Each structure stands twice: as C-alpha cells, then as structure tokens.
Coordinates of C-alpha atoms (C1' of nucleotides) in Angstrom, one line a residue:
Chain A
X1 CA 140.3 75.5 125.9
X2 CA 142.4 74.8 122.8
X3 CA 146.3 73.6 123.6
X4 CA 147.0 75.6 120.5
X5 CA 145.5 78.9 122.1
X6 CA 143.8 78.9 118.3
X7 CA 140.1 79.4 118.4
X8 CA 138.8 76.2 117.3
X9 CA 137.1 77.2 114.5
X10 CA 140.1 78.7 112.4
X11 CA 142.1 76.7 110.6
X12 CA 146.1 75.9 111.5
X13 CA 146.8 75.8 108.1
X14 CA 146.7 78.7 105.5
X15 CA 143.7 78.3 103.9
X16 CA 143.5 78.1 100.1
X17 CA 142.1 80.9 97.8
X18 CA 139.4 78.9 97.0
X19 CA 137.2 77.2 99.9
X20 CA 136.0 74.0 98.0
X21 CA 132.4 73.5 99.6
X22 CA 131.6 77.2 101.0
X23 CA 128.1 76.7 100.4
X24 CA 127.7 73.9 102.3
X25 CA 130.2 75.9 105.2
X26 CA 127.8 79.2 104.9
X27 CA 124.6 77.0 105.4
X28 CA 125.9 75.3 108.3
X29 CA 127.2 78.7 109.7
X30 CA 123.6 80.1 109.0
X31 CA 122.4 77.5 111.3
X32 CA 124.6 78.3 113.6
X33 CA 124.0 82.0 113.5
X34 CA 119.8 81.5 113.6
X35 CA 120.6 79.3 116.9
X36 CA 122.7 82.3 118.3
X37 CA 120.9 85.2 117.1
X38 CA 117.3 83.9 116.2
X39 CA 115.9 85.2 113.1
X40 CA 115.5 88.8 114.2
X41 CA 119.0 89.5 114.4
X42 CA 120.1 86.8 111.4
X43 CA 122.6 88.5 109.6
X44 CA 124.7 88.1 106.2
X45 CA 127.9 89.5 107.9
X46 CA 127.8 87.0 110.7
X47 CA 127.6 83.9 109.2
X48 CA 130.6 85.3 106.8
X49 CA 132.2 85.6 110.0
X50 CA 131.5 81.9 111.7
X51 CA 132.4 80.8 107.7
X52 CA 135.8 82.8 107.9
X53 CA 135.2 84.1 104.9
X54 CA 134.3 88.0 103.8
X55 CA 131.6 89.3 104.0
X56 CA 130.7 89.6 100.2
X57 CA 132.1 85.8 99.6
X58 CA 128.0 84.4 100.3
X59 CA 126.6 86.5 97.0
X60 CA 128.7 84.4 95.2
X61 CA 126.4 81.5 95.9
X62 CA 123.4 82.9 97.3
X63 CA 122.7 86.3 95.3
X64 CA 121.5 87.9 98.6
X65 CA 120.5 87.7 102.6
X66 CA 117.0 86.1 101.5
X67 CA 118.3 84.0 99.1
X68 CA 120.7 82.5 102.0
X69 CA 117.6 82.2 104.2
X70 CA 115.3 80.7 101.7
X71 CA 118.5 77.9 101.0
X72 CA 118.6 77.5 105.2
X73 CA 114.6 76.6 104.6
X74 CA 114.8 74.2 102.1
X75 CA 117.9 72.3 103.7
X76 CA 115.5 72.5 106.8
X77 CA 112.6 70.9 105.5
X78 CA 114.8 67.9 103.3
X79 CA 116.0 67.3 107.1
X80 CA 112.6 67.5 108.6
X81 CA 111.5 64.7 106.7
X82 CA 114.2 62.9 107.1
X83 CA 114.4 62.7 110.7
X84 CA 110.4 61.5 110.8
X85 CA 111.9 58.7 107.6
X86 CA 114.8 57.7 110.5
X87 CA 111.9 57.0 113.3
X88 CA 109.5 55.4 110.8
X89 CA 112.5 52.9 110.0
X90 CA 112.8 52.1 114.1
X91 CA 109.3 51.5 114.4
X92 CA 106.8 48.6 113.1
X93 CA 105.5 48.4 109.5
X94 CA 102.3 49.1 110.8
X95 CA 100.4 52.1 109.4
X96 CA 99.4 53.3 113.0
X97 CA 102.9 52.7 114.3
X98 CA 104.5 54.3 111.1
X99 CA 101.8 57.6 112.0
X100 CA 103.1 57.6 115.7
X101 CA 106.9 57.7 114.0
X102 CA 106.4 60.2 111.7
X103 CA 104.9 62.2 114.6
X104 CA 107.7 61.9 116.6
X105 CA 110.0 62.6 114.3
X106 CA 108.1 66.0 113.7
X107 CA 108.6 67.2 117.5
X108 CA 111.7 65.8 117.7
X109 CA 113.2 68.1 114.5
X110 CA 111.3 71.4 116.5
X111 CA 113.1 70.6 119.9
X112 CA 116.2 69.8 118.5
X113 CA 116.2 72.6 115.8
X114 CA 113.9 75.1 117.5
X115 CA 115.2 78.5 115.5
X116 CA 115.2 76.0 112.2
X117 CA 112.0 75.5 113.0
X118 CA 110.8 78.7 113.0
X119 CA 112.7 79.9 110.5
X120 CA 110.7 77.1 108.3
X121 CA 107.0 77.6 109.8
X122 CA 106.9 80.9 111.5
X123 CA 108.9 83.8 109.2
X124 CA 107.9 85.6 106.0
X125 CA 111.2 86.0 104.8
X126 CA 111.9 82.9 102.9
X127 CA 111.0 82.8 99.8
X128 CA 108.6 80.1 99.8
X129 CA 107.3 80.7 95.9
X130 CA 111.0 79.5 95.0
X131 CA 110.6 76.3 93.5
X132 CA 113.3 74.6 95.5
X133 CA 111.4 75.3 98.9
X134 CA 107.7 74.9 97.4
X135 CA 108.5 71.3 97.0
X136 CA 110.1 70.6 99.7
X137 CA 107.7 72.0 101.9
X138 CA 105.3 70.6 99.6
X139 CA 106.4 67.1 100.1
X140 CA 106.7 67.3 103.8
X141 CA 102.7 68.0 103.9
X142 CA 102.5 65.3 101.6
X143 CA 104.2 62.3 103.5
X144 CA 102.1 63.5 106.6
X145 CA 99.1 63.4 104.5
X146 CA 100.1 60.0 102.7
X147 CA 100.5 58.2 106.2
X148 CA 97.3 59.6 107.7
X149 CA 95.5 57.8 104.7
X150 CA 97.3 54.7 105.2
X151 CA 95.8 54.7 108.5
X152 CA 92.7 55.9 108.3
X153 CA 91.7 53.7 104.7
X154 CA 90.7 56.9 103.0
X155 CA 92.5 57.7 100.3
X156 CA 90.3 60.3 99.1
X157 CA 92.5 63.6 98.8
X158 CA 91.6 66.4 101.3
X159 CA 91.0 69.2 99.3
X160 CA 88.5 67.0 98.1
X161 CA 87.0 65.1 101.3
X162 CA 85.7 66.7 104.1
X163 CA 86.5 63.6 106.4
X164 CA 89.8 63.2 104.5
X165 CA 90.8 66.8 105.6
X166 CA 89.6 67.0 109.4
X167 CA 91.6 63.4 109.7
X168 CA 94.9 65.1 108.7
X169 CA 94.2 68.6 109.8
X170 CA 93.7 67.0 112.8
X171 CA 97.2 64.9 112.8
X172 CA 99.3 67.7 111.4
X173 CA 98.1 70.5 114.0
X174 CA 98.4 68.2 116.7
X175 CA 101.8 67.7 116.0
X176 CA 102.7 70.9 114.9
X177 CA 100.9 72.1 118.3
X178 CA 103.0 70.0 120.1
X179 CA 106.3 70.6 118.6
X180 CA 105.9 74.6 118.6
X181 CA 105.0 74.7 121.6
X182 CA 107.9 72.3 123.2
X183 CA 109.9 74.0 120.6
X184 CA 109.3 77.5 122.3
X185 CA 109.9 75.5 126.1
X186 CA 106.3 76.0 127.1
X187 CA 104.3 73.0 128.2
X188 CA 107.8 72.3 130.6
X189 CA 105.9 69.3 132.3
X190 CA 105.9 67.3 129.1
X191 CA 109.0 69.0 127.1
X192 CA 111.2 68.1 130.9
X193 CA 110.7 64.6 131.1
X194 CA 113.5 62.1 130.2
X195 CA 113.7 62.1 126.3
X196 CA 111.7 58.0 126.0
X197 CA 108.8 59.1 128.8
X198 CA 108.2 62.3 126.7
X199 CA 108.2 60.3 123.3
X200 CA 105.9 57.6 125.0
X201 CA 103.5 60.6 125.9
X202 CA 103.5 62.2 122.8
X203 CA 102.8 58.8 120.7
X204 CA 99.3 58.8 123.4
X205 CA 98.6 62.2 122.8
X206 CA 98.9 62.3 118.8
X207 CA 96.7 59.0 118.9
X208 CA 93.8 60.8 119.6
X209 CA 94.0 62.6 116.1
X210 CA 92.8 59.8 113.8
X211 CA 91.3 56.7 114.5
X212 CA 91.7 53.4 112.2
X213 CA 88.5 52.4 110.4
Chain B
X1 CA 91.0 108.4 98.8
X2 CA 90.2 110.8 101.2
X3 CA 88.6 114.1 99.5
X4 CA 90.9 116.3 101.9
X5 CA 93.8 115.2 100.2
X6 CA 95.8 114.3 103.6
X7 CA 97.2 111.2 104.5
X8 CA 94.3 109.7 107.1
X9 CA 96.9 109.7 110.2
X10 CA 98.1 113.1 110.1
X11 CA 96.0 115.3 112.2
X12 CA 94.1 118.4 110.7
X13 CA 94.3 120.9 113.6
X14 CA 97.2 121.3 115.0
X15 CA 98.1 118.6 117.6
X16 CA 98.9 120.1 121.3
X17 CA 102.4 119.5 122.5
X18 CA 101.0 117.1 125.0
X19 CA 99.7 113.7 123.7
X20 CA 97.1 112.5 126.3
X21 CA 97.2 109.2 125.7
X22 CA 100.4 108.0 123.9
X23 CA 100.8 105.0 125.0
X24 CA 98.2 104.0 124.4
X25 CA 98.5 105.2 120.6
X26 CA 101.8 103.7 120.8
X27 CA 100.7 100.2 121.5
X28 CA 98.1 100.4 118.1
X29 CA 101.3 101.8 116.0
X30 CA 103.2 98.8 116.8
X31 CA 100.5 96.7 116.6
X32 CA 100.3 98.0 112.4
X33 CA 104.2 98.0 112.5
X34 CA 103.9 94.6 113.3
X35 CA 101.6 93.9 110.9
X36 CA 103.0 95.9 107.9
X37 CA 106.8 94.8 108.8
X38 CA 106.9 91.7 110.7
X39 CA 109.0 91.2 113.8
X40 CA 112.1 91.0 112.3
X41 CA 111.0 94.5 110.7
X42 CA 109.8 96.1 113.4
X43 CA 111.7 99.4 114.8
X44 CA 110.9 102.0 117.4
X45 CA 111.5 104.5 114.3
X46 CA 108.5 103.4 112.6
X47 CA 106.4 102.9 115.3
X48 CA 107.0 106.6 116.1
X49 CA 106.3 107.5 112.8
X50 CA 103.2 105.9 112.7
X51 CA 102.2 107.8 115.4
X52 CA 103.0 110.9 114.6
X53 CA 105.6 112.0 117.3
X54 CA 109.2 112.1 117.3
X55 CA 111.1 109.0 117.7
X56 CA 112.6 109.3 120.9
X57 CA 109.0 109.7 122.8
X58 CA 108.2 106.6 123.0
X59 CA 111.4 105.8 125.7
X60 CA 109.5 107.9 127.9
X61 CA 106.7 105.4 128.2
X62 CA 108.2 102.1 127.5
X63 CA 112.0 102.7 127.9
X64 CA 113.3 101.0 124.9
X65 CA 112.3 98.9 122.1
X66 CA 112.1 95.3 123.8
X67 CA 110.0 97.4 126.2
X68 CA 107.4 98.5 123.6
X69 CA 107.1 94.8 122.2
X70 CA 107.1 92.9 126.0
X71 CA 104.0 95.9 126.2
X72 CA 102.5 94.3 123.0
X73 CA 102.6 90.8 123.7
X74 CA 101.4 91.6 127.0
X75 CA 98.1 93.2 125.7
X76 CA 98.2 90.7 123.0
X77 CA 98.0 87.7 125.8
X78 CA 95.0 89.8 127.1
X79 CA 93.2 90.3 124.0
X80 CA 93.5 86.9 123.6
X81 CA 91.8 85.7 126.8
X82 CA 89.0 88.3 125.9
X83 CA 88.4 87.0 122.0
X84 CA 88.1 83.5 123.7
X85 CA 85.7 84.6 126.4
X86 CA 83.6 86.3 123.8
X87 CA 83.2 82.9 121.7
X88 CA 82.2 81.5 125.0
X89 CA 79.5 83.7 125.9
X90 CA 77.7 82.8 122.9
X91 CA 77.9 79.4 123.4
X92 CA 76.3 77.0 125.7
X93 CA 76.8 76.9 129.1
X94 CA 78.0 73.0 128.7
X95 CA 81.6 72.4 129.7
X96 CA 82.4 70.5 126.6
X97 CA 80.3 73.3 124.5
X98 CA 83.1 75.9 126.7
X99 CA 85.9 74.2 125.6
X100 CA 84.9 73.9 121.9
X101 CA 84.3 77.7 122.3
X102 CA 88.0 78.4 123.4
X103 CA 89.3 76.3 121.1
X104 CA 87.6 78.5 118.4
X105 CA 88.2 81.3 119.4
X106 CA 92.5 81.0 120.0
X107 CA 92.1 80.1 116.5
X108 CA 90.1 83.1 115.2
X109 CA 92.9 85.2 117.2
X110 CA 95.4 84.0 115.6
X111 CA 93.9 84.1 112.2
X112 CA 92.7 88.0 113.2
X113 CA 96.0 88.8 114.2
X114 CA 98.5 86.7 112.8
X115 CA 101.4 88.6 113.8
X116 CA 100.4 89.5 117.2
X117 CA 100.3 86.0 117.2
X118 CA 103.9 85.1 116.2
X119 CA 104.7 88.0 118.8
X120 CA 103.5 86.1 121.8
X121 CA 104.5 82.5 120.6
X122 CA 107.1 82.5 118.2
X123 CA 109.5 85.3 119.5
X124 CA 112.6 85.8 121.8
X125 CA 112.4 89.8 121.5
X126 CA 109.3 90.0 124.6
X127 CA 110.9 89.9 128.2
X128 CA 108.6 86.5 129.1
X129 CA 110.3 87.0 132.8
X130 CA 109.2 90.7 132.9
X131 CA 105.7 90.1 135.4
X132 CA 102.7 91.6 133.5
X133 CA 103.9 89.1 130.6
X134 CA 104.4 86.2 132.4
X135 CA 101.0 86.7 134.7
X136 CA 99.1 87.7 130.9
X137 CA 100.5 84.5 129.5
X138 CA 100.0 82.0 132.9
X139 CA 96.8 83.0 132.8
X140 CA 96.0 82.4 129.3
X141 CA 97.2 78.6 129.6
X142 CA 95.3 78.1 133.3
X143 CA 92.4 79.3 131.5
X144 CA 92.5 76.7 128.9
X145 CA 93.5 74.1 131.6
X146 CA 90.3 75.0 133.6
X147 CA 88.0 74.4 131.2
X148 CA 89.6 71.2 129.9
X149 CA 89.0 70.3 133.4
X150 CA 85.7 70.9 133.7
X151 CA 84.8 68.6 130.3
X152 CA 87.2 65.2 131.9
X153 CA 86.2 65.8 135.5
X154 CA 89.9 65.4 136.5
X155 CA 90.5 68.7 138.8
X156 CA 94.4 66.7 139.4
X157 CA 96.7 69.4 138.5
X158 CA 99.0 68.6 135.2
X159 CA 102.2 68.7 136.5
X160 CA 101.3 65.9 138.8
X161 CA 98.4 63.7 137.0
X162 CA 99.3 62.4 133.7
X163 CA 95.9 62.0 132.4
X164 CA 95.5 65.6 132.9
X165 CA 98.7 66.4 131.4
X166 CA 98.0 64.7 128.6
X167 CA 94.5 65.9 128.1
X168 CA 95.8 69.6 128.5
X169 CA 98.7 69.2 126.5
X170 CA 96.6 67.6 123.6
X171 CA 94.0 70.1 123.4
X172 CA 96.4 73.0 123.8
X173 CA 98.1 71.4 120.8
X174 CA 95.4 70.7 118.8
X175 CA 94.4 74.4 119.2
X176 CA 97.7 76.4 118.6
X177 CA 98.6 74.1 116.0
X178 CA 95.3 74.4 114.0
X179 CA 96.0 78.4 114.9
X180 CA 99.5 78.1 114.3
X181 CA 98.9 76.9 110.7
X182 CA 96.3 78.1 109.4
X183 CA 97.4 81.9 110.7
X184 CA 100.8 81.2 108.4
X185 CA 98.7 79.8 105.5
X186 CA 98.8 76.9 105.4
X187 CA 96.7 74.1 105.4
X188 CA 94.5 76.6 102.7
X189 CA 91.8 73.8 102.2
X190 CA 90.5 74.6 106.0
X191 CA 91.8 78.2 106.2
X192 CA 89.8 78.8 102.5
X193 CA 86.2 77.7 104.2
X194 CA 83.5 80.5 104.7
X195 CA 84.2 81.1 108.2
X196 CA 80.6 79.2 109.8
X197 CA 82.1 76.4 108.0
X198 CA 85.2 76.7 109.2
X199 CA 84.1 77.1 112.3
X200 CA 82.2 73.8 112.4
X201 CA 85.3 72.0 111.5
X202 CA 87.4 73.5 114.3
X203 CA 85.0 72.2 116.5
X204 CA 85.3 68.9 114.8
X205 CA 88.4 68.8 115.5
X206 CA 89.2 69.7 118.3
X207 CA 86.7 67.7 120.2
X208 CA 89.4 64.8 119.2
X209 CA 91.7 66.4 121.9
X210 CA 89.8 64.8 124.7
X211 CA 86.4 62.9 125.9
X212 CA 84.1 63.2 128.0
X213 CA 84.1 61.3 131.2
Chain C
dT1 C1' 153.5 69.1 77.4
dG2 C1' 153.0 73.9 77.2
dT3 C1' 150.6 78.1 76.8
dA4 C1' 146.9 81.4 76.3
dC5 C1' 142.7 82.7 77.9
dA6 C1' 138.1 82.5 79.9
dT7 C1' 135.8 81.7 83.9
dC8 C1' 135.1 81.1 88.6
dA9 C1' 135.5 82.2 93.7
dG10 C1' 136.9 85.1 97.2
dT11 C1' 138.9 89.8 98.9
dG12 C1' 138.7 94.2 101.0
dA13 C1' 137.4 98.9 100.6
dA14 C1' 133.7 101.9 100.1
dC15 C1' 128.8 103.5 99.8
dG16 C1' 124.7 105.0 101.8
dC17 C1' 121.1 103.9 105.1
dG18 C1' 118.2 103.1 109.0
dC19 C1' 118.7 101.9 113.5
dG20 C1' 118.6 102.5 118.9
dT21 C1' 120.0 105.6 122.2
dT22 C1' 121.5 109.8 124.4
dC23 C1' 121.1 114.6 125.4
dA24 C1' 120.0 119.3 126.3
dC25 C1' 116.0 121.7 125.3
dT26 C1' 111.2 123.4 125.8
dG27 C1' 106.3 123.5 126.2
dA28 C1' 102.6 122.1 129.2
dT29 C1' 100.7 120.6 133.4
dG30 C1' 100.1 120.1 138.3
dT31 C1' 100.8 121.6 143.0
dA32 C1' 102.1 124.2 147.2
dC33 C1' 101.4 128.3 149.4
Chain D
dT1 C1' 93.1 134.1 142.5
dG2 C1' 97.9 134.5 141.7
dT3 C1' 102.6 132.9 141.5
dA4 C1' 106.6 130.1 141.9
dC5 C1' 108.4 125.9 141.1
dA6 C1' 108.7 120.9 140.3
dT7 C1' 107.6 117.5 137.2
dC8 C1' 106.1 115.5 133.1
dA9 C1' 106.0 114.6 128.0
dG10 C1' 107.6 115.5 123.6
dT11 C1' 111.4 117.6 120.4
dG12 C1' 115.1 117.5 117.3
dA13 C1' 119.9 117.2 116.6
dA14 C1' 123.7 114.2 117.2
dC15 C1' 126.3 109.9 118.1
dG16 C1' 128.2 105.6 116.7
dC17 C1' 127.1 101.1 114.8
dG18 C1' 126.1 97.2 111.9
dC19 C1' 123.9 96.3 108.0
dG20 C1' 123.3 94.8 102.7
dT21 C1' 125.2 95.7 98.5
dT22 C1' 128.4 97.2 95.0
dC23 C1' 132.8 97.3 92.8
dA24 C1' 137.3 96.7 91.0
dC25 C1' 140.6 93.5 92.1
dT26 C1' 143.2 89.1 92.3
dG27 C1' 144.3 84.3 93.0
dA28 C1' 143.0 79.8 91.3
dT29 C1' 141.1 76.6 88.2
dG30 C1' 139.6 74.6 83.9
dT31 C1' 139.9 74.3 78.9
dA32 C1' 141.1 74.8 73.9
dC33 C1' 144.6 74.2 70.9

DNA sequence: TGTACATCAGTGAACGCGCGTTCACTGATGTAC
DNA sequence: TGTACATCAGTGAACGCGCGTTCACTGATGTAC
C-alpha cells in the first residue's frame, strides 16, 4: 500500500492544464487497458480513466476509439521488431544464429505482450490501410523475410520464387505458431519451462524451418 | 434478389410459437454474427435477430452470452476435428501421408472459417474451464499428437520426452501459424494460390515440422 | 518589455444508442390418471 | 378418450449501464508587432 493513502497512479501535485506528453500517457494506458480488459472490452473511457484525464481529452490526438487502436498497433509492431533487433545484437553475426534471434525475439514480444499481440495479428479493428501501420507491419515481414534469405543464399523475392516463399512461409508460421500459441498459454509443457530451457527449445524447434544451402 | 420480395430469413407461413430446434438455429446465427461482426461485435441481440425470435430466448438455452460463445467454440473445436478427419480419409493410409492430411486440413478450417477460428484460439470470452470446451479442445491437440506419433515412432508422451515435445510442438506450430496467417491475410502470396496449389505447398511445408524415423 | 490575439489542449455536461439481463406473461407440449 | 396440471419455450416491456461522440467552454501557450 501507498504511505500516502494516494492511489499510486494520481499525482500529489495539482496537475497542470496542459498534460505535456498525453499521447504518449493514453498509449501506454491503452496498453494497459488491452492487458486488463482484452480487446473485446477495450474501451475509450477507460484508458481516459488510467490517463486521469476526461474522457473526451484522447480525440484531441487520436480523432476516435479506432484511431487510438490503430496508434496502439503501430507502436506494437516498431516494438516487435525491436525486441527481435535487441536478441539479434546478443547473438553471433552468423546468418543462422541472427534467424534463431530474430525468432526468439518474435515469441518473446507474444508472451510478454500477449493482448498486444493480438491486438496486432488477430483483430480487424485497426486500421491496417493507414499508412503509419502498413509500414510498420510491412517492415516487420520484411526483416523476417531479409534474414531468411541471408540464410538460405536465395535472394530471389517470394512473390516471385516458389522456393523463396515455402523457406519463409515456413520460418514466419513456425514462429508465429509458436508465439500464439504460448501467447494464448497452450502448449504449457514448453511455454512453463524456466525462461533459457524454453528459448533453447524454441531455437531447435524454429531450425527445422530453413535449412542453409 | 429473391422474386418474393422478402428478406430470405424471414419465414413465409407463420412460424409456430414453439421453435423445435433453436438452439440449434442459435448456434448457426452466431456463427454469421461472428462472421458479419467479429468478436468484439458480437451480441446476444443480434444473434436473436438473426434468428428470428426475441432476444431474451436464447437465455433459455444457453444462459447468457459467454454461454452462447463457450457453445460455439465448442462445436467449432468439433468441426474442426471432423474437417481434419475428412482430409484424411482421402489420403493415404501412410502415417506421414496422415499427418500431412491434418496439417491441411486445420489450415483449410481456419481459412473456411476464419472467425470461428479466432473464437477458439484467440479469445478470452469462451469458458476454456467449462467441460465440453476443454474435452472438444484436448481432444483436438491429442489428435494432432497421435498422428505426429505415428510418423517419429516416439509413443513417449510430450510432457515427459523432449523429442516428442519438440516434434509436437513444431508441427502444431507450423500448422496454426500457417492457419493463423493466412486466415488474417496475410502472407497473400501463399493464401492467393488456386487452392490444389496451395495445398501442395502446405504439405511442403509442413513436412519441415518433423522426419521420419 | 508589453500587449493583443490566435491556437492549442483539456473539461464536463449532454445526447442518443445498443447492450445484457430480469420479469411477469402466455402459448404449446407432455404426462398422470 | 378426456381432463387437469406441470413444465417448457418464447414474448415483449422495462431496467440500468457504459459506451462513443458532440459541444460550448476555459485555461494555457505561442506569436506578431
């Protein structure tokens, strides 16, 4: 408990008129409120209320409740890659070890993001023809698909090369599999071991996906 | 249009004042619910609608609304199961030529019935403790786990072999991520394929997930 | 440095709506005798 | 075969609620001169 008595998230001091970053505070209190609620009771009210702020405050900087989900995407994906970039940079140069990383990184974002997740790969209510999140969901399928070629030594592109596109169909639903799947808490024998056995298993299990040439 | 001028789901004669098999009509109402509106759409109101009775009959048959959708998912899981057994039937009798055949045939679920799908695997609204959903889904992975079983020869149970967890956990993956994916739209360059062709590159695929003995 | 003014960001009341659920009811069906 | 009665299945009105959005407003900030 607080020693003030105050819940924690209210501030001691009078607050001024204007917030300074509120869209950066309603994004993080959207997170906060898809972890809580899940997408199917997301609404524009409550994260006004986790933000502290009224409820009309978000149309300010979002227009509307699909606007504010369609931001929540976007940040979701720029994070997405970058957790696979910050397990690439831990693991060899290696195109093969740089393939496991990347990997990893993608289940890790699902299990520690779960309702992020799903937000980003399993809901129609993001606007996904909005430029912002076309491209970034745009270039998280392309780093995948950049890393698999590194591998593999076929830099044909997919759309074009039948071999090209099993190798990183292959990669990306294996890894998506995994990560929705650990995401959702099925598959509880591998999603319950200790955090480096289950990252040592999922490195085996993704390397059957591509093999170097 | 229709010639009569009525709206095809409104009865012509008069409909008696007792159903007969409501639930039942229930269950497909939800089913095009789901479809039309999403999950985070979905609402007993519209279901009822849909099927042409008042909106507090369907309480009488599946108590509320987390009810109704538990009901789905539960017949989804089962339907599921039964799109999978069909593939196999056509297939040879040849473990490996089974598996192939499940594999193909959770994905052509899933992109049948793509929001059925997100129902069963991407939502917190079903009760997964309630028993018909939990035995519909158990039985859906031990399926899956069987035949993988019967291609590597390993009978060890998952939870204590780790070949055999990693085998099962890498084809399920493979599976519901190539499902997963390609039932949201993406991966359009595999999804866009004639569906024999398509076909022939699930296969392809998923015969990464594990080897024969 | 001071002042007028435009713009921006947040407020709080109000709106209309669709929702899930409850409730007393009624029509239909099944069963006991 | 008839009748009384219990049970079942569906109705329609009513409830209270939380929602997204609109709106006139006000406090704060930035800028031109």
């Amino acid at each position: 408990m607080d020693p003030t008595g105050q819940p924690p998230d209210v501030a001691r001091a009078p607050r001024p008129y204007h917030h300074g970053d509120l869209a950066t505070t309603l994004l993080d209190a959207g997170e906060a409120e898809l972890v809580d609620k899940g997408i199917e009771g997301f609404s524009l009210r409550g994260v006004a209320k986790r933000a502290g702020v009224s409820h009309a405050a978000p149309a300010h900087h979002f227009g509307d409740v699909d606007g504010l989900l369609t931001a929540l995407a976007t940040r979701g994906f720029e994070r997405f890659l970058a957790r696979q970039e910050e397990f690439r940079r831990q693991a060899r140069r290696e195109p093969r070890a740089q393939l496991e990383a990347s990997g990893v990184g993608y289940v890790a974002f699902a299990m520690e993001n779960p309702a992020l997740f799903r937000l980003m790969f399993g809901s129609r209510r993001p606007d996904f023809a909005s430029p912002g999140l076309g491209l970034a969901a745009q270039a998280a399928f392309d780093d995948l698909a950049r890393h698999v070629a590194d591998v593999t030594g076929n830099a044909n592109p997919p759309s074009k090369d039948r071999a090209a596109l099993h190798d990183v169909a292959a990669t990306w639903a294996l890894a998506h599999g995994l990560a929705d799947l650990l995401a959702a808490g099925r598959l509880p024998s591998l999603g319950g071991l200790p955090p480096r056995a289950r990252n040592r298993a999922i490195v085996g299990i993704l390397g059957r996906a591509v093999r170097s040439p």
